[in-house]
Structures are given as structure tokens and as C-alpha cells.
Amino acid sequence: MRRIYAAFGILAAIFALALYSTRLVKTTTERLCQGLDAVEAACVEGRYQEAAALVRQLNNYYAKQEHQLALFIKRDFLSGAAGALAGLEAYTQKEYLPDLQSEARKARAQIEAVRHLFFSML
């Protein structure tokens, strides 16, 4: 009888871990994509200092979440998204608006790839 209880306990733990990881990946990637949209909008409206601050916030947020994400996704894929986000602040100036939009699309593609990779494995 104890084996049955142990099996149910392990099954419940696996189920809880799957729910946690799904929520973590979904909320992290959604927040990053929304942040990229906000950065682009701020630059288009001419609020470049605000855009730079938003980029710093996104990088800090991702740095905090990356360690948890690495439990469920290979670091190779996560480092691509980190690299794409890291270079955005340099483009938050008026003369670099087209470059910022291009780099933001690349960063969004990297983030979407992380999301797709995780959910394709479930």
C-alpha cells in the first residue's frame, strides 16, 4: 500500500512541476514580448530615455528568470534570447530607430523560439 501512495506522491510532484514550468515559461515570454512592444512604442513616440530604461528593466527581469528557465530549457537557447535583449539599449536613440525595430523583432523571434521549444516538448 505504501508503494501506491509513494507512486501517487511522485505523480503529483511531477504534475505540479509541469504546471509550474508551463506557467513560468508562458508568463516570462509574454512579459518580455510586451516589454519589447513598449520599447518600440516609446521610441516611435520619441521617448528614448524611457525606452532605454525599459530595456534595462527587461534585461534585469530576464537575468532573474533565466536561472529558473534553465531548469527546463537548454542554456544554449536561453543565451540567444539574452544576447538579443542585451544589445537593444544601444539603439534607443533617434537616429537608430529602424535598427531598434529590427533588433526588437530579432529579440522577439528568439523569445518566441524559446517558448516554442518548451511547448513543443510537452
PDB file of C-alpha atoms in Angstrom:
ATOM      1  CA  MET A   1       0.000   0.000   0.000  1.00  0.00           C
ATOM      2  CA  ARG A   2       2.880   2.352   0.746  1.00  0.00           C
ATOM      3  CA  ARG A   3       4.174   1.901  -2.793  1.00  0.00           C
ATOM      4  CA  ILE A   4       0.876   3.073  -4.190  1.00  0.00           C
ATOM      5  CA  TYR A   5       0.942   6.186  -2.016  1.00  0.00           C
ATOM      6  CA  ALA A   6       4.553   6.833  -2.998  1.00  0.00           C
ATOM      7  CA  ALA A   7       3.650   6.448  -6.670  1.00  0.00           C
ATOM      8  CA  PHE A   8       0.764   8.908  -6.318  1.00  0.00           C
ATOM      9  CA  GLY A   9       3.041  11.324  -4.467  1.00  0.00           C
ATOM     10  CA  ILE A  10       5.643  11.176  -7.234  1.00  0.00           C
ATOM     11  CA  LEU A  11       2.954  11.599  -9.868  1.00  0.00           C
ATOM     12  CA  ALA A  12       1.558  14.652  -8.043  1.00  0.00           C
ATOM     13  CA  ALA A  13       5.049  16.164  -7.783  1.00  0.00           C
ATOM     14  CA  ILE A  14       5.665  15.661 -11.499  1.00  0.00           C
ATOM     15  CA  PHE A  15       2.302  17.195 -12.325  1.00  0.00           C
ATOM     16  CA  ALA A  16       2.989  20.207 -10.080  1.00  0.00           C
ATOM     17  CA  LEU A  17       6.414  20.700 -11.647  1.00  0.00           C
ATOM     18  CA  ALA A  18       4.899  20.568 -15.135  1.00  0.00           C
ATOM     19  CA  LEU A  19       2.309  23.193 -14.191  1.00  0.00           C
ATOM     20  CA  TYR A  20       4.954  25.432 -12.624  1.00  0.00           C
ATOM     21  CA  SER A  21       7.275  25.215 -15.629  1.00  0.00           C
ATOM     22  CA  THR A  22       4.442  25.895 -18.057  1.00  0.00           C
ATOM     23  CA  ARG A  23       3.360  28.957 -16.134  1.00  0.00           C
ATOM     24  CA  LEU A  24       6.940  30.200 -15.769  1.00  0.00           C
ATOM     25  CA  VAL A  25       7.731  29.972 -19.480  1.00  0.00           C
ATOM     26  CA  LYS A  26       4.397  31.429 -20.547  1.00  0.00           C
ATOM     27  CA  THR A  27       4.462  34.423 -18.200  1.00  0.00           C
ATOM     28  CA  THR A  28       8.147  35.175 -18.787  1.00  0.00           C
ATOM     29  CA  THR A  29       7.923  35.123 -22.565  1.00  0.00           C
ATOM     30  CA  GLU A  30       4.683  37.115 -22.594  1.00  0.00           C
ATOM     31  CA  ARG A  31       6.148  39.788 -20.320  1.00  0.00           C
ATOM     32  CA  LEU A  32       9.281  40.060 -22.441  1.00  0.00           C
ATOM     33  CA  CYS A  33       7.294  40.396 -25.674  1.00  0.00           C
ATOM     34  CA  GLN A  34       5.047  43.037 -24.109  1.00  0.00           C
ATOM     35  CA  GLY A  35       8.139  44.873 -22.892  1.00  0.00           C
ATOM     36  CA  LEU A  36       9.618  44.851 -26.380  1.00  0.00           C
ATOM     37  CA  ASP A  37       6.375  46.300 -27.721  1.00  0.00           C
ATOM     38  CA  ALA A  38       6.573  49.054 -25.092  1.00  0.00           C
ATOM     39  CA  VAL A  39      10.193  49.826 -26.021  1.00  0.00           C
ATOM     40  CA  GLU A  40       9.304  50.138 -29.691  1.00  0.00           C
ATOM     41  CA  ALA A  41       6.303  52.326 -28.935  1.00  0.00           C
ATOM     42  CA  ALA A  42       8.352  54.614 -26.693  1.00  0.00           C
ATOM     43  CA  CYS A  43      10.989  55.085 -29.397  1.00  0.00           C
ATOM     44  CA  VAL A  44       8.426  55.749 -32.112  1.00  0.00           C
ATOM     45  CA  GLU A  45       6.885  58.421 -29.860  1.00  0.00           C
ATOM     46  CA  GLY A  46      10.311  59.954 -29.220  1.00  0.00           C
ATOM     47  CA  ARG A  47      10.681  58.899 -25.568  1.00  0.00           C
ATOM     48  CA  TYR A  48      14.180  57.479 -25.910  1.00  0.00           C
ATOM     49  CA  GLN A  49      15.267  57.736 -22.278  1.00  0.00           C
ATOM     50  CA  GLU A  50      12.141  55.872 -21.212  1.00  0.00           C
ATOM     51  CA  ALA A  51      12.855  53.228 -23.854  1.00  0.00           C
ATOM     52  CA  ALA A  52      16.400  52.785 -22.541  1.00  0.00           C
ATOM     53  CA  ALA A  53      15.040  52.383 -19.008  1.00  0.00           C
ATOM     54  CA  LEU A  54      12.542  49.799 -20.259  1.00  0.00           C
ATOM     55  CA  VAL A  55      15.327  47.858 -21.949  1.00  0.00           C
ATOM     56  CA  ARG A  56      17.309  47.821 -18.698  1.00  0.00           C
ATOM     57  CA  GLN A  57      14.222  46.578 -16.853  1.00  0.00           C
ATOM     58  CA  LEU A  58      13.732  43.813 -19.429  1.00  0.00           C
ATOM     59  CA  ASN A  59      17.359  42.739 -19.129  1.00  0.00           C
ATOM     60  CA  ASN A  60      17.155  42.678 -15.315  1.00  0.00           C
ATOM     61  CA  TYR A  61      13.907  40.718 -15.410  1.00  0.00           C
ATOM     62  CA  TYR A  62      15.322  38.192 -17.859  1.00  0.00           C
ATOM     63  CA  ALA A  63      18.512  37.811 -15.819  1.00  0.00           C
ATOM     64  CA  LYS A  64      16.398  36.902 -12.776  1.00  0.00           C
ATOM     65  CA  GLN A  65      14.202  34.468 -14.690  1.00  0.00           C
ATOM     66  CA  GLU A  66      16.962  32.855 -16.743  1.00  0.00           C
ATOM     67  CA  HIS A  67      18.168  30.650 -13.888  1.00  0.00           C
ATOM     68  CA  GLN A  68      14.713  29.185 -13.368  1.00  0.00           C
ATOM     69  CA  LEU A  69      14.139  28.782 -17.099  1.00  0.00           C
ATOM     70  CA  ALA A  70      17.438  26.901 -17.368  1.00  0.00           C
ATOM     71  CA  LEU A  71      15.923  24.099 -15.301  1.00  0.00           C
ATOM     72  CA  PHE A  72      13.555  23.349 -18.169  1.00  0.00           C
ATOM     73  CA  ILE A  73      15.272  24.687 -21.318  1.00  0.00           C
ATOM     74  CA  LYS A  74      18.857  24.251 -22.522  1.00  0.00           C
ATOM     75  CA  ARG A  75      21.062  27.253 -21.760  1.00  0.00           C
ATOM     76  CA  ASP A  76      22.142  27.423 -25.406  1.00  0.00           C
ATOM     77  CA  PHE A  77      18.663  28.545 -26.409  1.00  0.00           C
ATOM     78  CA  LEU A  78      18.333  30.910 -23.469  1.00  0.00           C
ATOM     79  CA  SER A  79      21.637  32.626 -24.207  1.00  0.00           C
ATOM     80  CA  GLY A  80      20.396  33.530 -27.695  1.00  0.00           C
ATOM     81  CA  ALA A  81      17.480  35.422 -26.207  1.00  0.00           C
ATOM     82  CA  ALA A  82      19.746  37.059 -23.610  1.00  0.00           C
ATOM     83  CA  GLY A  83      22.134  38.216 -26.319  1.00  0.00           C
ATOM     84  CA  ALA A  84      19.314  39.649 -28.396  1.00  0.00           C
ATOM     85  CA  LEU A  85      17.987  41.629 -25.426  1.00  0.00           C
ATOM     86  CA  ALA A  86      21.400  42.817 -24.277  1.00  0.00           C
ATOM     87  CA  GLY A  87      22.157  44.863 -27.374  1.00  0.00           C
ATOM     88  CA  LEU A  88      18.900  46.786 -27.558  1.00  0.00           C
ATOM     89  CA  GLU A  89      19.846  49.673 -25.307  1.00  0.00           C
ATOM     90  CA  ALA A  90      22.441  50.919 -27.789  1.00  0.00           C
ATOM     91  CA  TYR A  91      19.675  51.523 -30.337  1.00  0.00           C
ATOM     92  CA  THR A  92      17.433  53.672 -28.142  1.00  0.00           C
ATOM     93  CA  GLN A  93      18.353  56.887 -29.932  1.00  0.00           C
ATOM     94  CA  LYS A  94      16.534  58.810 -32.642  1.00  0.00           C
ATOM     95  CA  GLU A  95      18.986  58.023 -35.447  1.00  0.00           C
ATOM     96  CA  TYR A  96      18.802  54.280 -34.747  1.00  0.00           C
ATOM     97  CA  LEU A  97      15.020  53.814 -34.805  1.00  0.00           C
ATOM     98  CA  PRO A  98      14.978  51.425 -37.827  1.00  0.00           C
ATOM     99  CA  ASP A  99      17.804  49.428 -36.257  1.00  0.00           C
ATOM    100  CA  LEU A 100      15.943  49.241 -32.956  1.00  0.00           C
ATOM    101  CA  GLN A 101      12.823  47.953 -34.674  1.00  0.00           C
ATOM    102  CA  SER A 102      14.855  45.318 -36.490  1.00  0.00           C
ATOM    103  CA  GLU A 103      16.700  44.232 -33.351  1.00  0.00           C
ATOM    104  CA  ALA A 104      13.463  44.149 -31.359  1.00  0.00           C
ATOM    105  CA  ARG A 105      11.960  41.821 -33.979  1.00  0.00           C
ATOM    106  CA  LYS A 106      15.033  39.586 -33.710  1.00  0.00           C
ATOM    107  CA  ALA A 107      14.770  39.545 -29.923  1.00  0.00           C
ATOM    108  CA  ARG A 108      11.065  38.734 -30.145  1.00  0.00           C
ATOM    109  CA  ALA A 109      11.861  35.883 -32.546  1.00  0.00           C
ATOM    110  CA  GLN A 110      14.419  34.496 -30.081  1.00  0.00           C
ATOM    111  CA  ILE A 111      11.915  34.698 -27.228  1.00  0.00           C
ATOM    112  CA  GLU A 112       9.230  33.045 -29.332  1.00  0.00           C
ATOM    113  CA  ALA A 113      11.727  30.293 -30.213  1.00  0.00           C
ATOM    114  CA  VAL A 114      12.318  29.652 -26.511  1.00  0.00           C
ATOM    115  CA  ARG A 115       8.561  29.447 -25.949  1.00  0.00           C
ATOM    116  CA  HIS A 116       8.070  27.187 -28.961  1.00  0.00           C
ATOM    117  CA  LEU A 117      10.925  24.918 -27.948  1.00  0.00           C
ATOM    118  CA  PHE A 118       9.493  24.431 -24.481  1.00  0.00           C
ATOM    119  CA  PHE A 119       5.897  23.852 -25.518  1.00  0.00           C
ATOM    120  CA  SER A 120       6.814  21.571 -28.413  1.00  0.00           C
ATOM    121  CA  MET A 121       8.411  19.228 -25.905  1.00  0.00           C
ATOM    122  CA  LEU A 122       5.315  18.918 -23.695  1.00  0.00           C
TER     123      LEU A 122
END
